PDB file of C-alpha atoms and ligand atoms in Angstrom:
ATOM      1  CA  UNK A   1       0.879  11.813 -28.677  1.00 61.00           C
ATOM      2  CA  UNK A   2       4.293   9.547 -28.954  1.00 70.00           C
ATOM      3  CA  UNK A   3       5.557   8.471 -26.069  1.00 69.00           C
ATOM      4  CA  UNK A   4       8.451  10.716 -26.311  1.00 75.00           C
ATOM      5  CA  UNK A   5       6.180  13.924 -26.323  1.00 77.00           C
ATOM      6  CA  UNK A   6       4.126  12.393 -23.396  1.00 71.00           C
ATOM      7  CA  UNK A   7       7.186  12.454 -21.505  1.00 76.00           C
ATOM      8  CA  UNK A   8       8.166  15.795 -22.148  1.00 81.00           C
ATOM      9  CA  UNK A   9       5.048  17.085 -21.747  1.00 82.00           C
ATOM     10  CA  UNK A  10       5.047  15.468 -18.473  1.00 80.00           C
ATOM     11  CA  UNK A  11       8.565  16.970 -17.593  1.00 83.00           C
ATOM     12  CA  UNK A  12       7.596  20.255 -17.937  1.00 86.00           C
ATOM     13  CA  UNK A  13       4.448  19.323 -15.844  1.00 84.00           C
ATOM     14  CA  UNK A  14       6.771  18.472 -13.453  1.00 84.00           C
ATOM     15  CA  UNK A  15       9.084  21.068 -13.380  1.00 84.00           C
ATOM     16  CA  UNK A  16       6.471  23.490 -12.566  1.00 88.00           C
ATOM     17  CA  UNK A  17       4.714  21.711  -9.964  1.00 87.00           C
ATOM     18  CA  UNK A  18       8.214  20.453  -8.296  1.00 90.00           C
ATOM     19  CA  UNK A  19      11.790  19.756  -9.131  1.00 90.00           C
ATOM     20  CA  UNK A  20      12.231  17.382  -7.039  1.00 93.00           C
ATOM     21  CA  UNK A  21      10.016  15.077  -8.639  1.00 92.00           C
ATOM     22  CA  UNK A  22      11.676  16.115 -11.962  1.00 90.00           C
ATOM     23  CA  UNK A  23      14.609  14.068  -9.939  1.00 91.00           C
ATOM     24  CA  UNK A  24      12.647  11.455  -8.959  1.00 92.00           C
ATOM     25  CA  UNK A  25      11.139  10.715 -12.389  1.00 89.00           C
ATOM     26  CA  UNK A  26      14.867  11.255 -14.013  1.00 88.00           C
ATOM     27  CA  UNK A  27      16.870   8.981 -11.410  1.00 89.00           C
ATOM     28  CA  UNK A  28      13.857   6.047 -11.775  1.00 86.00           C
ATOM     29  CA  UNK A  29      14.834   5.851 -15.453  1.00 83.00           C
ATOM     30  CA  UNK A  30      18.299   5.758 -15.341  1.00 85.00           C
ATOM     31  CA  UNK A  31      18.247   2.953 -12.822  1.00 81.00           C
ATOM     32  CA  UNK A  32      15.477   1.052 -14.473  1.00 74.00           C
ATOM     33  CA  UNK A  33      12.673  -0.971 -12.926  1.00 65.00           C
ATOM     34  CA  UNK A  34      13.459  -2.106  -8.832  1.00 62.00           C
ATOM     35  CA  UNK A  35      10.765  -5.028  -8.874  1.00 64.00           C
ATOM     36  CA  UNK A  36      13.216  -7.788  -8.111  1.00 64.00           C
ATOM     37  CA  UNK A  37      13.065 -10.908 -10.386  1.00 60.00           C
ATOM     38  CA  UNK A  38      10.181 -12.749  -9.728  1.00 57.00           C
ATOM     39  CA  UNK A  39      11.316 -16.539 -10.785  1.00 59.00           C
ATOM     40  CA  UNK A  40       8.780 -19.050 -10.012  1.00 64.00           C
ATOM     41  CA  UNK A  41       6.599 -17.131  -7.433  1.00 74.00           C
ATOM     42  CA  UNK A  42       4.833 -18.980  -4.914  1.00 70.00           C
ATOM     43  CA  UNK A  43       3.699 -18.166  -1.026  1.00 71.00           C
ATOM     44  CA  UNK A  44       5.883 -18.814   2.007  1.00 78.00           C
ATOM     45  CA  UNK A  45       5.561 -22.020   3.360  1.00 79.00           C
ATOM     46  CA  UNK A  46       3.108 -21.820   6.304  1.00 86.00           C
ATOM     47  CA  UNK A  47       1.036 -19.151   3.951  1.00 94.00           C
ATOM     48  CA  UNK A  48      -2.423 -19.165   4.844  1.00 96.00           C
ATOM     49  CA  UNK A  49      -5.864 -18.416   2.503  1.00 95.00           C
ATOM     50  CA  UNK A  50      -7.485 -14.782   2.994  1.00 95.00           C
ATOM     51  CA  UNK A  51     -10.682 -16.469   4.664  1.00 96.00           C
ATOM     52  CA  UNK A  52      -8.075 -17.923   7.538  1.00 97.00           C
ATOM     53  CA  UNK A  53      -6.584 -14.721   7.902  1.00 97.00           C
ATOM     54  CA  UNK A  54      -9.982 -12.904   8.268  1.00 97.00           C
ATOM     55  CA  UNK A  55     -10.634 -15.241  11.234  1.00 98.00           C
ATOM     56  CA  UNK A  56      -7.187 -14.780  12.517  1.00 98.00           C
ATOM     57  CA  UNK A  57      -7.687 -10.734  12.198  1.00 98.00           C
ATOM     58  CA  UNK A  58     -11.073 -11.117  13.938  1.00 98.00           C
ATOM     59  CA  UNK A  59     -10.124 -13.073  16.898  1.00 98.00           C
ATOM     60  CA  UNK A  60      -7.264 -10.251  17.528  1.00 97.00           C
ATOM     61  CA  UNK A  61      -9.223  -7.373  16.973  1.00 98.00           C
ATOM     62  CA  UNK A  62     -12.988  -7.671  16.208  1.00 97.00           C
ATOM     63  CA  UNK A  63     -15.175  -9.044  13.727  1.00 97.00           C
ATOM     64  CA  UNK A  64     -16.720  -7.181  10.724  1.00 97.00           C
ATOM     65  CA  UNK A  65     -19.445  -6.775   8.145  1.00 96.00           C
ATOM     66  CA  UNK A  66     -18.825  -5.727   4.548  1.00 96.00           C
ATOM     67  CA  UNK A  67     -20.552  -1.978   4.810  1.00 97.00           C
ATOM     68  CA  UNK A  68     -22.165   0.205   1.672  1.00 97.00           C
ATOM     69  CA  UNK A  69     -18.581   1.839   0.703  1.00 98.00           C
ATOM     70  CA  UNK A  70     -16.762  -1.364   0.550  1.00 97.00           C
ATOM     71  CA  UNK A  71     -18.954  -2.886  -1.816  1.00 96.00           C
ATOM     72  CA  UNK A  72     -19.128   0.734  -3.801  1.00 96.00           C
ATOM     73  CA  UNK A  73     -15.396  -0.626  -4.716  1.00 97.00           C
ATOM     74  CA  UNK A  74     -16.118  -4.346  -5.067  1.00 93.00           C
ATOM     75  CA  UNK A  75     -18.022  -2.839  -8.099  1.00 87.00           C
ATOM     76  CA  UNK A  76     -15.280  -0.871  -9.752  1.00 87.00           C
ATOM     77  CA  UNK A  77     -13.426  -2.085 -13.104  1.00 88.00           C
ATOM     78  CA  UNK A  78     -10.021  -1.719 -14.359  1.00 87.00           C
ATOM     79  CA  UNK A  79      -9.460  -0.297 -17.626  1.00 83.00           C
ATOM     80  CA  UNK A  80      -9.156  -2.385 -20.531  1.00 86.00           C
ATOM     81  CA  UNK A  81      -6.133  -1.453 -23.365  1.00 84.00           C
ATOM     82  CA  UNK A  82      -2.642  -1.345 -24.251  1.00 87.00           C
ATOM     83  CA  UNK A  83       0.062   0.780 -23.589  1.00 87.00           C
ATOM     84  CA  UNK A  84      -0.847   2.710 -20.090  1.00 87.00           C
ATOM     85  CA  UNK A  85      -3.476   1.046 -19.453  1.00 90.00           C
ATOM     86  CA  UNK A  86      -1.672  -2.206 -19.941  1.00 90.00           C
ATOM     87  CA  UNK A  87       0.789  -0.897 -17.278  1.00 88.00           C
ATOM     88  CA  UNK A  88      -2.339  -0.223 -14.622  1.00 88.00           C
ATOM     89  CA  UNK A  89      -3.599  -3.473 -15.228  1.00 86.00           C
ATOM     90  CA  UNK A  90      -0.101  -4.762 -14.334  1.00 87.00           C
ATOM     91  CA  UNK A  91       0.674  -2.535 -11.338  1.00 89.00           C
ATOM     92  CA  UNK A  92      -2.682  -3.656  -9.778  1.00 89.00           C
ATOM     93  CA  UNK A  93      -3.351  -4.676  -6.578  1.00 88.00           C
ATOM     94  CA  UNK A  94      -5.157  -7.821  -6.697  1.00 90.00           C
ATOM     95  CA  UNK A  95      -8.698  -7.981  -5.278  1.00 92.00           C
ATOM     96  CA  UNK A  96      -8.013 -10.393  -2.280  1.00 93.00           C
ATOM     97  CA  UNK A  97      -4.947  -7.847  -1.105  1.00 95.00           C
ATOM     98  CA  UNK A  98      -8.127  -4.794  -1.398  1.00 96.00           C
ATOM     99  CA  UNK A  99     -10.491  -7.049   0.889  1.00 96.00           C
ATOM    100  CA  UNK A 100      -7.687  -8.472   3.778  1.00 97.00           C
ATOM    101  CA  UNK A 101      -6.604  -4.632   3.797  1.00 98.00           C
ATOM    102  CA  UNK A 102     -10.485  -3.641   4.408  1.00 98.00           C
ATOM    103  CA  UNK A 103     -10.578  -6.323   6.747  1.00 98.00           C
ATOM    104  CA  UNK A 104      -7.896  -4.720   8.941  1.00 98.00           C
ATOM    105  CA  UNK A 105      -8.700  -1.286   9.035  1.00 98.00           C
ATOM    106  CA  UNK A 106     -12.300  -2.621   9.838  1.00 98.00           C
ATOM    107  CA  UNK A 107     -10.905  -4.502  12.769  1.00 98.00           C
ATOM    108  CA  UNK A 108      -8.332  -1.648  14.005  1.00 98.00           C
ATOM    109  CA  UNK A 109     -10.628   1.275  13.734  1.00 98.00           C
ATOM    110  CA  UNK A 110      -7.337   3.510  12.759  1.00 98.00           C
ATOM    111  CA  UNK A 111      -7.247   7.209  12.850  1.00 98.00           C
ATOM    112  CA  UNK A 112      -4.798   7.261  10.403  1.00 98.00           C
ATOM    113  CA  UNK A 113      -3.746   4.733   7.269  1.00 99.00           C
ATOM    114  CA  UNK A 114      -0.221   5.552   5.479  1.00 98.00           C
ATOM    115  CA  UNK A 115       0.321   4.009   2.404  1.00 98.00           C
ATOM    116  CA  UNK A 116       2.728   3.470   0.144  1.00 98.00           C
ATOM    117  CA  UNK A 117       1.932   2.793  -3.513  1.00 97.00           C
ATOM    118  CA  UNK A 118      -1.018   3.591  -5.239  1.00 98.00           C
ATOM    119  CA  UNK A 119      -0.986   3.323  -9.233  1.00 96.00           C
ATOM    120  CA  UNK A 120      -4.906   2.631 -10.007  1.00 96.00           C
ATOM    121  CA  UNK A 121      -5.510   2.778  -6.517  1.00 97.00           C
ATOM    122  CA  UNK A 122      -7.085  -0.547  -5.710  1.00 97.00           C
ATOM    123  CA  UNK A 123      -5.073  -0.708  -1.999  1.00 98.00           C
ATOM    124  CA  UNK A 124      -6.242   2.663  -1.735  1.00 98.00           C
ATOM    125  CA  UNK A 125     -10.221   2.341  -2.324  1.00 98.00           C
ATOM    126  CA  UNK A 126     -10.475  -0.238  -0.105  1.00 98.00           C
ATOM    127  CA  UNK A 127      -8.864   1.738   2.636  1.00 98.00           C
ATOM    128  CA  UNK A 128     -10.771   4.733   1.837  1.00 98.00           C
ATOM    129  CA  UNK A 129     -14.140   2.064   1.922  1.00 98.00           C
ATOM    130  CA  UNK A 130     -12.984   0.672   5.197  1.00 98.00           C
ATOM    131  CA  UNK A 131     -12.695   4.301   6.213  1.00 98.00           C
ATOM    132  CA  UNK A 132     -16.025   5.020   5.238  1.00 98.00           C
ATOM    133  CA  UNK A 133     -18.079   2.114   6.770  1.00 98.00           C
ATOM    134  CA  UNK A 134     -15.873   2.693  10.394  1.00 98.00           C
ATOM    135  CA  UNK A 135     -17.150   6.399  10.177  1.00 98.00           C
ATOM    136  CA  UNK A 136     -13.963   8.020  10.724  1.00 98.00           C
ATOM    137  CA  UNK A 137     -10.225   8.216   9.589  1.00 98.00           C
ATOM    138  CA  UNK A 138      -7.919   9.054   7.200  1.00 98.00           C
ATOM    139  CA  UNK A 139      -5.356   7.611   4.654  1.00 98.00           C
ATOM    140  CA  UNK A 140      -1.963   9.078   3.433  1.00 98.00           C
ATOM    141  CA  UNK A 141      -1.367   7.626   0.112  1.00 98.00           C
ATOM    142  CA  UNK A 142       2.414   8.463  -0.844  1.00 98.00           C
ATOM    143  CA  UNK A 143       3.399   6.800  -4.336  1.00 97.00           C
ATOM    144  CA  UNK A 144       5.405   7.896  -7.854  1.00 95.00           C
ATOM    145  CA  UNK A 145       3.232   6.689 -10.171  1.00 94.00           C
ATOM    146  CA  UNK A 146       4.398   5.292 -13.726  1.00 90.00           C
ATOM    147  CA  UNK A 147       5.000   8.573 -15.862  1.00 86.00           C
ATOM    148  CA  UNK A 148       2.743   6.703 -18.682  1.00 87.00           C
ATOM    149  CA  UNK A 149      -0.297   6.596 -16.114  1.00 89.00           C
ATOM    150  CA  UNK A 150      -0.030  10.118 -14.993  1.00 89.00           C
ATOM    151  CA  UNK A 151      -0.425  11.297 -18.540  1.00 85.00           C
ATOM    152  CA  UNK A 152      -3.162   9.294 -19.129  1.00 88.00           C
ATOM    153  CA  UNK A 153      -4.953  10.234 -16.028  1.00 91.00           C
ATOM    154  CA  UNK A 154      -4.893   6.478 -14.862  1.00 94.00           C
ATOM    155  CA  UNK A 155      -3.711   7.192 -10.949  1.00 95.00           C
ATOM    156  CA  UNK A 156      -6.236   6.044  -8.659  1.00 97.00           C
ATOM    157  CA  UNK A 157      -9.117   5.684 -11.335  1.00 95.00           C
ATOM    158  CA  UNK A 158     -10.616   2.894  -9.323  1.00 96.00           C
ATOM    159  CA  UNK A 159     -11.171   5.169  -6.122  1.00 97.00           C
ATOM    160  CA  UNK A 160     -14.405   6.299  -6.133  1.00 97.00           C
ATOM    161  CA  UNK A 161     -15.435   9.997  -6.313  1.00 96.00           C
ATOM    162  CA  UNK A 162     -17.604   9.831  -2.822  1.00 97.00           C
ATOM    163  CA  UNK A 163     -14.756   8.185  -0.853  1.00 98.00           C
ATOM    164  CA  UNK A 164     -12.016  10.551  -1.965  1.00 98.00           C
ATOM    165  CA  UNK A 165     -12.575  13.093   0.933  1.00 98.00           C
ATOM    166  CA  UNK A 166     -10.747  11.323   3.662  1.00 98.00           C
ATOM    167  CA  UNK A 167      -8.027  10.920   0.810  1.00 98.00           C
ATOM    168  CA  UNK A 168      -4.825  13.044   1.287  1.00 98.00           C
ATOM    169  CA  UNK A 169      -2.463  11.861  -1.568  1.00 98.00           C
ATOM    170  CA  UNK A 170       0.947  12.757  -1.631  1.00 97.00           C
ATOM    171  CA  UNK A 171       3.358  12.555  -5.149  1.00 95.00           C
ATOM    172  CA  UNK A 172       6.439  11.337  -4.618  1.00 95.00           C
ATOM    173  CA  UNK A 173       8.900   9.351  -3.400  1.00 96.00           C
ATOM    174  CA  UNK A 174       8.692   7.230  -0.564  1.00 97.00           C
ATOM    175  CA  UNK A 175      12.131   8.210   0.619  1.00 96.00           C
ATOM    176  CA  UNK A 176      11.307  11.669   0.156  1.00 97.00           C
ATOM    177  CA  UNK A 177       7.376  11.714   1.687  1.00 98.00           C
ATOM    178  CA  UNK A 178       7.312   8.793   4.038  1.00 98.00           C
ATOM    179  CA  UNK A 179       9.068  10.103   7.167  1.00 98.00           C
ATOM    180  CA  UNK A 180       7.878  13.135   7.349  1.00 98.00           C
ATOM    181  CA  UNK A 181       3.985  11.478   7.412  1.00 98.00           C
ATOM    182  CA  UNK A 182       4.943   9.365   9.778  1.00 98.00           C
ATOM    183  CA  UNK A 183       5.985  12.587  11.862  1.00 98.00           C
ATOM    184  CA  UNK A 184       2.845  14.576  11.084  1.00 98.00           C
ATOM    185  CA  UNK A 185       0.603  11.148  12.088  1.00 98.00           C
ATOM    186  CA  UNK A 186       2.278  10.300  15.949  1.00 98.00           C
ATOM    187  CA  UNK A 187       0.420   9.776  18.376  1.00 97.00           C
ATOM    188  CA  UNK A 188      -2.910   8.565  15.991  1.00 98.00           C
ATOM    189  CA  UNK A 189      -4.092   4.934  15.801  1.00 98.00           C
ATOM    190  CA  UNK A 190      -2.064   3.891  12.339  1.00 98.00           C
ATOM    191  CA  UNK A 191      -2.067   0.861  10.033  1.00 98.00           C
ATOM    192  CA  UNK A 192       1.172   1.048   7.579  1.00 98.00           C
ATOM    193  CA  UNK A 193       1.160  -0.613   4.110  1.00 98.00           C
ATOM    194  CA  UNK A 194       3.930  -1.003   1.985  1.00 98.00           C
ATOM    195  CA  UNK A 195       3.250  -1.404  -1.962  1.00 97.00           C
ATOM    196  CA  UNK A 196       5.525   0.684  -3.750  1.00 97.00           C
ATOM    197  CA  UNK A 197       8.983  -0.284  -4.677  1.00 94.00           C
ATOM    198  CA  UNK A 198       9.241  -3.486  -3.801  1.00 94.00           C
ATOM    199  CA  UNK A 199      13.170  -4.010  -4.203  1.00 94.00           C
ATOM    200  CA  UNK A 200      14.990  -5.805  -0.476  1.00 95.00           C
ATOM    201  CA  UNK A 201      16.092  -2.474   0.049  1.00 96.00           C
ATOM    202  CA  UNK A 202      13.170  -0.287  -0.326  1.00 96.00           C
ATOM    203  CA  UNK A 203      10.617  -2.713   1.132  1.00 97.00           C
ATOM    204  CA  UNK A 204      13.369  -3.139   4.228  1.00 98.00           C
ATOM    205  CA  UNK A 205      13.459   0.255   4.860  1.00 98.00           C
ATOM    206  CA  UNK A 206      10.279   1.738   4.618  1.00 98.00           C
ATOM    207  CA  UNK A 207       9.255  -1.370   7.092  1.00 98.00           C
ATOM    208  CA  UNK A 208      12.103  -0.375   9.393  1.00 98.00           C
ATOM    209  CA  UNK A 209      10.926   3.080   9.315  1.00 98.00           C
ATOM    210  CA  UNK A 210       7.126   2.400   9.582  1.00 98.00           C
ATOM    211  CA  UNK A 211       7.605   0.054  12.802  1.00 98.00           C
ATOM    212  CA  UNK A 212      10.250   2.064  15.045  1.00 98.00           C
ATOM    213  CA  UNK A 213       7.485   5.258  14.167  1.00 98.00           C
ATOM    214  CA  UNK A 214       3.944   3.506  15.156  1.00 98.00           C
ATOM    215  CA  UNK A 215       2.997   2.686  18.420  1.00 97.00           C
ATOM    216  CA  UNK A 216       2.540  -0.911  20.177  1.00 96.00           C
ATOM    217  CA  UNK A 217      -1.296  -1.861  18.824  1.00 95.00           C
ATOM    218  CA  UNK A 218      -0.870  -0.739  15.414  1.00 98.00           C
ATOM    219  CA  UNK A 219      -0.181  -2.531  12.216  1.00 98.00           C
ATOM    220  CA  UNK A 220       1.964  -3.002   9.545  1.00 98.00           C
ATOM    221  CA  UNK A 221       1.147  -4.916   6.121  1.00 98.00           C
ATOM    222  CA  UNK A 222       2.919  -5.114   2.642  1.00 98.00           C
ATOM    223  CA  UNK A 223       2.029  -7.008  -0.514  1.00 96.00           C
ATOM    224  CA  UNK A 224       4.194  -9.219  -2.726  1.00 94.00           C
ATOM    225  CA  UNK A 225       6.303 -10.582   0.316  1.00 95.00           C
ATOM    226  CA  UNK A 226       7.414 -14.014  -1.497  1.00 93.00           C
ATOM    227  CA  UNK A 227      10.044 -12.040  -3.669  1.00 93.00           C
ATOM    228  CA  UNK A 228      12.089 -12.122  -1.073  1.00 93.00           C
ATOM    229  CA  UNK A 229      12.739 -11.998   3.367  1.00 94.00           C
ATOM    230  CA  UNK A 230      12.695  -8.196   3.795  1.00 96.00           C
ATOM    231  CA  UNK A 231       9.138  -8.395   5.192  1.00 97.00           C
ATOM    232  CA  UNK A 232      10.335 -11.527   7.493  1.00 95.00           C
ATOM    233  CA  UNK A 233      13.613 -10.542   8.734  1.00 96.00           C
ATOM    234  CA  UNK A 234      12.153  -6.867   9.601  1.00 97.00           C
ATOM    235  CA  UNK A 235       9.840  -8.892  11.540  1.00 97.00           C
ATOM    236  CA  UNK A 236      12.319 -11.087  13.099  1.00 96.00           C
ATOM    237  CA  UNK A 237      14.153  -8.364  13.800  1.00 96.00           C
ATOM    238  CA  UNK A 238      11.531  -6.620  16.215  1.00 96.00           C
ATOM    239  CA  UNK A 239      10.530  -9.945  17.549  1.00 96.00           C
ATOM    240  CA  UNK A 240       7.103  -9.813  15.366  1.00 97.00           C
ATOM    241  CA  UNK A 241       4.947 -12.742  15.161  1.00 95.00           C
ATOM    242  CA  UNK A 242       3.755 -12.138  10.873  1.00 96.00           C
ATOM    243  CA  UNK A 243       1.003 -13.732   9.217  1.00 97.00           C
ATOM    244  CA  UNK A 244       1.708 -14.801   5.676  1.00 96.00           C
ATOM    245  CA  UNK A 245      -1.786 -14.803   3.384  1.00 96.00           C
ATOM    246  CA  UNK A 246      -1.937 -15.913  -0.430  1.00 93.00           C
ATOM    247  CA  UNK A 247      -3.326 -14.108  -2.791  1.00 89.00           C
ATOM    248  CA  UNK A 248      -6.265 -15.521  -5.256  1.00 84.00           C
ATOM    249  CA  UNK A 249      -5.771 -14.289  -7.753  1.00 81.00           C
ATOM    250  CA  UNK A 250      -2.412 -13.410  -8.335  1.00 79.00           C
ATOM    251  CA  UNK A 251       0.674 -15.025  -7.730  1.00 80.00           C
ATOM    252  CA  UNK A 252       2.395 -13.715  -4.526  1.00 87.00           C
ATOM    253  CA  UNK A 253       1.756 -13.261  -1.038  1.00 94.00           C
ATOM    254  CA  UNK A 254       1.047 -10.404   1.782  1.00 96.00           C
ATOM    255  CA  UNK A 255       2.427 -10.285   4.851  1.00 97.00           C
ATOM    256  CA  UNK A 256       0.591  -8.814   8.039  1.00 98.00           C
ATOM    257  CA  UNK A 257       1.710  -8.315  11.187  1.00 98.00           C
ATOM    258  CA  UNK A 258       0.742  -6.400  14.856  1.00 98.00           C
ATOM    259  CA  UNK A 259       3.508  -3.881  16.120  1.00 98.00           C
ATOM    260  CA  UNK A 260       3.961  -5.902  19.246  1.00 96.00           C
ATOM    261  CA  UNK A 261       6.835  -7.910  19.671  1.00 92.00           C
ATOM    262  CA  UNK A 262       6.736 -11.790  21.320  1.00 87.00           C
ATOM    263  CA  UNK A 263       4.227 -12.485  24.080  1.00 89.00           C
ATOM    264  CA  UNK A 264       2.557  -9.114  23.525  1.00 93.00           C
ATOM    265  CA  UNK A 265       1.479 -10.144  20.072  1.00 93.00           C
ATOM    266  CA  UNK A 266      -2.605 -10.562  19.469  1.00 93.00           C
ATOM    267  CA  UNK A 267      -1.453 -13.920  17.840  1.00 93.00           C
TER     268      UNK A 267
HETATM  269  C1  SAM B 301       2.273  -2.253  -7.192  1.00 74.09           C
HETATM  270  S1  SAM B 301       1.808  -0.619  -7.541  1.00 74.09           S
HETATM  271  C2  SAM B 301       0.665  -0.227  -6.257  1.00 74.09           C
HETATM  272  C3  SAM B 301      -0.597  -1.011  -6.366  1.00 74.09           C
HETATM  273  C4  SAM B 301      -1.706  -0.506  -5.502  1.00 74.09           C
HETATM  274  N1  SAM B 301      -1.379  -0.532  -4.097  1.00 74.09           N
HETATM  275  C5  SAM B 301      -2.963  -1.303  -5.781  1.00 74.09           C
HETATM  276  O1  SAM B 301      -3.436  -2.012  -4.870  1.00 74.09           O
HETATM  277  O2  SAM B 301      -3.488  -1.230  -6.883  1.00 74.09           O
HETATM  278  C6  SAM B 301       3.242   0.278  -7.020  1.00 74.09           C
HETATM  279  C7  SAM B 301       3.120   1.783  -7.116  1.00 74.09           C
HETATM  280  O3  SAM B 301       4.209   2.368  -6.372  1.00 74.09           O
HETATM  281  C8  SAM B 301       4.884   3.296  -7.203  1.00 74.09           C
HETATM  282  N2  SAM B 301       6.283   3.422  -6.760  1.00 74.09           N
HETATM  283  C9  SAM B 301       7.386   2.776  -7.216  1.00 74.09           C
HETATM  284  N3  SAM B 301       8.476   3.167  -6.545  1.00 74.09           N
HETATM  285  C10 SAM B 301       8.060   4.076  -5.638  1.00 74.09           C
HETATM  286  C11 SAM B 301       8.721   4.836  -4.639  1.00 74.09           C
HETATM  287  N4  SAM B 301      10.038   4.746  -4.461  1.00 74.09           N
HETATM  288  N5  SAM B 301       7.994   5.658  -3.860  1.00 74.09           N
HETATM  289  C12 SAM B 301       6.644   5.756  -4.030  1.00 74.09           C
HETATM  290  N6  SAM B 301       5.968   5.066  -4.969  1.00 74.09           N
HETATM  291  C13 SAM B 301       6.659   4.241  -5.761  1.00 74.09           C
HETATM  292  C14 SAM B 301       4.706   2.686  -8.585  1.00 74.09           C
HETATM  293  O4  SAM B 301       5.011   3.548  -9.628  1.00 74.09           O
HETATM  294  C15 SAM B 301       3.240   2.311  -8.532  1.00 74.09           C
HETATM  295  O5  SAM B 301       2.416   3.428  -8.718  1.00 74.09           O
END
């Protein structure tokens, strides 16, 4: 199938499922990609390695043990190829964001996870793993996937059939899908992670959104936090005492933080 054809073929998927992602798919192409130049990427001064922010999220919270789901996903492979598979490959999450993310919703014991961004679903699996091993919980995954993934049935190919019950996943825009989660999900122990469109704006916003919605105790993370301050002025903003953690593999950083502002914080 050309690439042209996959499109339309996908278009008329979409029409029938919902316009409004018709919309979505048509205004993302017209403005192009939103991942802000990267430059020469490197962590935020005062970044520290995942193994110091595993002790930092254990002191707050609780310590863990890696359980049987989370190394279910340790296991899993991304596909090898060009064209869409080139683009999941790409759009990955990098391992070390997968186990400080597991880490966390270890430690928290949420209800609920929300996230944003899925693509091959790496954020996602470990969520789902973390899920698993705590015994209870559920994650909202809301995320417009590349329209050459969708067609080649790449979208969360890394999460793992057994861990997709607690899975509700939502197509769409964040804009469109992320408040009225957020809604549906009050009141329930929630860790929020950002890793869709990662432009000032978006990344601003959804954080803005996220923090004035949870409640004091819960937890807020997003990935690739060096391309610019939105992650650091939302926390400034609130009075938020972040944690900035490297990536291994990758280049970039993610940022963590508790939704508790100045001597409340756990750190
Ligand atoms: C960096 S990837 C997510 C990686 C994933 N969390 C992982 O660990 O593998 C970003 C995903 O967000 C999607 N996306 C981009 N803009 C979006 C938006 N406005 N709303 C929801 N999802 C969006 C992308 O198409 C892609 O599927």
């Amino acid at each position: 199938v050309t690439p042209a054809g996959a499109r339309l073929r996908l278009a008329g998927r979409l029409a029938l499922r919902d316009p409004r992602l018709l919309l979505e798919y048509a205004g993302w192409m017209a403005r192009g990609s939103t991942h802000p130049s990267t430059g020469q990427r490197r962590p935020p001064s005062g970044a520290v390695t995942p193994a110091v922010a595993r002790t930092r999220i254990a002191d707050a919270l609780r310590p863990w043990d890696a359980g049987p789901a989370r190394d279910l996903v340790a296991g899993q492979t991304l596909p090898g190829g060009t064209g869409a598979a080139a683009t999941a490959v790409t759009m990955a999450g990098d391992r070390s964001l997968g186990e400080l993310v597991y880490g966390l919703v270890r430690a928290a014991e949420p209800d609920v996870v929300i996230e944003t961004g899925v693509a091959t679903g790496v954020t996602s699996a470990y969520v789902l793993a973390a899920l698993e091993d705590n015994g209870g919980g559920e994650l909202h995954s809301v995320d417009l996937p590349p329209a050459d993934m969708v067609g080649s049935g790449l979208v969360g190919c890394v999460v793992p059939g057994e861990l997709r019950e607690r899975w509700r996943y939502h197509w769409g825009s964040a804009r469109r899908l992320l408040p009225g989660i957020l809604k549906r999900t009050a009141g329930a122990r929630r860790v929020f992670v950002h890793d869709s469109d990662h432009s000032y704006a978006n990344m601003r916003w959804e954080l803005e959104l996220a923090w004035d919605a949870l409640d004091a105790g819960d937890w807020l993370v997003a990935d690739d936090v060096d391309l610019h301050g939105a992650f650091a002025d939302v926390a400034g903003s609130r009075g938020a005492r972040p944690l900035f953690v490297a990536q291994l593999r990758k280049p970039g950083a993610t940022g963590i933080m508790p939704r508790r502002s100045g001597a409340d914080s756990p750190w």
